[in-house]
Amino acid sequence: MRRPKLDSQAGAYLVTAVAAAVLWAAWLGWDQHRDVHPDGSTTGPYEAWQVIGLVLTLLAPLYWAASRQDVVGAVLGTTTGMTVAAFVDWSDDASGLYMVGVALVMLGTLAATAATAATIATLTRRR
């Protein structure tokens, strides 16, 4: 018996949303300080290797869902998880500009996961 598509999409959505939020916490959630350089400039709070690690580990749940042809659930779940995690992590910013960053995370995640999930689904489609 074939599984209903709605249940499949909901499962993919939940798995990728939870995975994205947990991976954000694991890679980025613990680093909250900015680095001050001798010239007074600041960087951070994240290092490039943390963001690269997050992106690479997000490929695993995205691949799992997209290879099952659950592209919509994979894209929306990953985008939701990343957006919620960014909002929670950055919401203590007094300037209010964190919402711009959250919106950019949402749009970037949506675009990147849509392209990646569509590619994975196409390459893994059973004929």
GROMACS .gro file of C-alpha atoms in nm:
model
  127
    1MET     CA    1   0.000   0.000   0.000
    2ARG     CA    2   0.132   0.342  -0.093
    3ARG     CA    3   0.164   0.602   0.183
    4PRO     CA    4  -0.046   0.917   0.154
    5LYS     CA    5   0.148   1.213   0.014
    6LEU     CA    6   0.020   1.454   0.280
    7ASP     CA    7   0.158   1.242   0.565
    8SER     CA    8   0.486   1.212   0.380
    9GLN     CA    9   0.515   1.588   0.330
   10ALA     CA   10   0.423   1.654   0.695
   11GLY     CA   11   0.688   1.407   0.813
   12ALA     CA   12   0.951   1.563   0.590
   13TYR     CA   13   0.849   1.907   0.715
   14LEU     CA   14   0.876   1.811   1.082
   15VAL     CA   15   1.205   1.622   1.047
   16THR     CA   16   1.378   1.898   0.851
   17ALA     CA   17   1.239   2.179   1.070
   18VAL     CA   18   1.356   2.015   1.392
   19ALA     CA   19   1.690   1.919   1.235
   20ALA     CA   20   1.752   2.275   1.114
   21ALA     CA   21   1.677   2.426   1.455
   22VAL     CA   22   1.891   2.170   1.639
   23LEU     CA   23   2.179   2.212   1.394
   24TRP     CA   24   2.161   2.591   1.430
   25ALA     CA   25   2.189   2.552   1.807
   26ALA     CA   26   2.478   2.307   1.772
   27TRP     CA   27   2.680   2.515   1.527
   28LEU     CA   28   2.584   2.875   1.602
   29GLY     CA   29   2.382   2.892   1.922
   30TRP     CA   30   2.673   2.873   2.164
   31ASP     CA   31   2.888   3.149   2.012
   32GLN     CA   32   2.741   3.480   2.126
   33HIS     CA   33   3.040   3.713   2.157
   34ARG     CA   34   3.203   3.937   1.902
   35ASP     CA   35   3.577   3.942   1.852
   36VAL     CA   36   3.741   4.282   1.903
   37HIS     CA   37   4.055   4.337   1.697
   38PRO     CA   38   4.349   4.562   1.796
   39ASP     CA   39   4.229   4.835   1.561
   40GLY     CA   40   3.893   4.846   1.741
   41SER     CA   41   3.690   4.672   1.470
   42THR     CA   42   3.467   4.382   1.560
   43THR     CA   43   3.372   4.060   1.381
   44GLY     CA   44   3.145   3.775   1.462
   45PRO     CA   45   2.985   3.634   1.649
   46TYR     CA   46   3.022   3.342   1.406
   47GLU     CA   47   3.329   3.214   1.231
   48ALA     CA   48   3.314   3.098   0.870
   49TRP     CA   49   3.379   2.736   0.970
   50GLN     CA   50   3.067   2.737   1.189
   51VAL     CA   51   2.841   2.853   0.906
   52ILE     CA   52   3.002   2.610   0.660
   53GLY     CA   53   2.953   2.327   0.911
   54LEU     CA   54   2.588   2.422   0.952
   55VAL     CA   55   2.527   2.425   0.577
   56LEU     CA   56   2.704   2.094   0.521
   57THR     CA   57   2.520   1.915   0.801
   58LEU     CA   58   2.187   2.056   0.681
   59LEU     CA   59   2.243   1.861   0.360
   60ALA     CA   60   2.178   1.529   0.538
   61PRO     CA   61   1.814   1.588   0.642
   62LEU     CA   62   1.749   1.778   0.320
   63TYR     CA   63   1.882   1.487   0.116
   64TRP     CA   64   1.675   1.240   0.320
   65ALA     CA   65   1.351   1.427   0.251
   66ALA     CA   66   1.419   1.531  -0.109
   67SER     CA   67   1.534   1.186  -0.215
   68ARG     CA   68   1.194   1.059  -0.096
   69GLN     CA   69   1.039   1.315  -0.334
   70ASP     CA   70   0.912   1.523  -0.039
   71VAL     CA   71   1.053   1.845  -0.182
   72VAL     CA   72   0.788   2.084  -0.046
   73GLY     CA   73   0.818   1.948   0.308
   74ALA     CA   74   1.198   1.954   0.288
   75VAL     CA   75   1.214   2.314   0.167
   76LEU     CA   76   0.949   2.455   0.398
   77GLY     CA   77   1.071   2.257   0.699
   78THR     CA   78   1.433   2.363   0.661
   79THR     CA   79   1.330   2.724   0.602
   80THR     CA   80   1.101   2.725   0.906
   81GLY     CA   81   1.363   2.569   1.133
   82MET     CA   82   1.635   2.811   1.028
   83THR     CA   83   1.404   3.114   1.050
   84VAL     CA   84   1.275   3.028   1.396
   85ALA     CA   85   1.627   2.952   1.520
   86ALA     CA   86   1.760   3.284   1.387
   87PHE     CA   87   1.468   3.472   1.542
   88VAL     CA   88   1.518   3.310   1.884
   89ASP     CA   89   1.896   3.353   1.872
   90TRP     CA   90   1.895   3.716   1.761
   91SER     CA   91   1.579   3.854   1.924
   92ASP     CA   92   1.770   4.008   2.215
   93ASP     CA   93   1.923   4.267   1.980
   94ALA     CA   94   1.821   4.609   2.110
   95SER     CA   95   1.851   4.781   1.772
   96GLY     CA   96   1.564   4.589   1.617
   97LEU     CA   97   1.769   4.523   1.306
   98TYR     CA   98   1.771   4.152   1.383
   99MET     CA   99   1.445   4.123   1.187
  100VAL     CA  100   1.633   4.222   0.872
  101GLY     CA  101   1.879   3.940   0.938
  102VAL     CA  102   1.599   3.694   1.011
  103ALA     CA  103   1.426   3.789   0.685
  104LEU     CA  104   1.752   3.740   0.494
  105VAL     CA  105   1.805   3.400   0.657
  106MET     CA  106   1.451   3.303   0.558
  107LEU     CA  107   1.488   3.415   0.196
  108GLY     CA  108   1.836   3.269   0.156
  109THR     CA  109   1.737   2.937   0.309
  110LEU     CA  110   1.422   2.920   0.095
  111ALA     CA  111   1.613   2.985  -0.227
  112ALA     CA  112   1.908   2.757  -0.148
  113THR     CA  113   1.700   2.465  -0.021
  114ALA     CA  114   1.454   2.490  -0.311
  115ALA     CA  115   1.734   2.465  -0.565
  116THR     CA  116   1.918   2.193  -0.374
  117ALA     CA  117   1.608   1.985  -0.298
  118ALA     CA  118   1.487   2.005  -0.658
  119THR     CA  119   1.827   1.890  -0.781
  120ILE     CA  120   1.837   1.603  -0.531
  121ALA     CA  121   1.482   1.495  -0.617
  122THR     CA  122   1.561   1.500  -0.988
  123LEU     CA  123   1.884   1.305  -0.950
  124THR     CA  124   1.732   1.043  -0.721
  125ARG     CA  125   1.399   0.999  -0.902
  126ARG     CA  126   1.320   0.635  -0.966
  127ARG     CA  127   1.220   0.569  -1.322
   0.00000   0.00000   0.00000
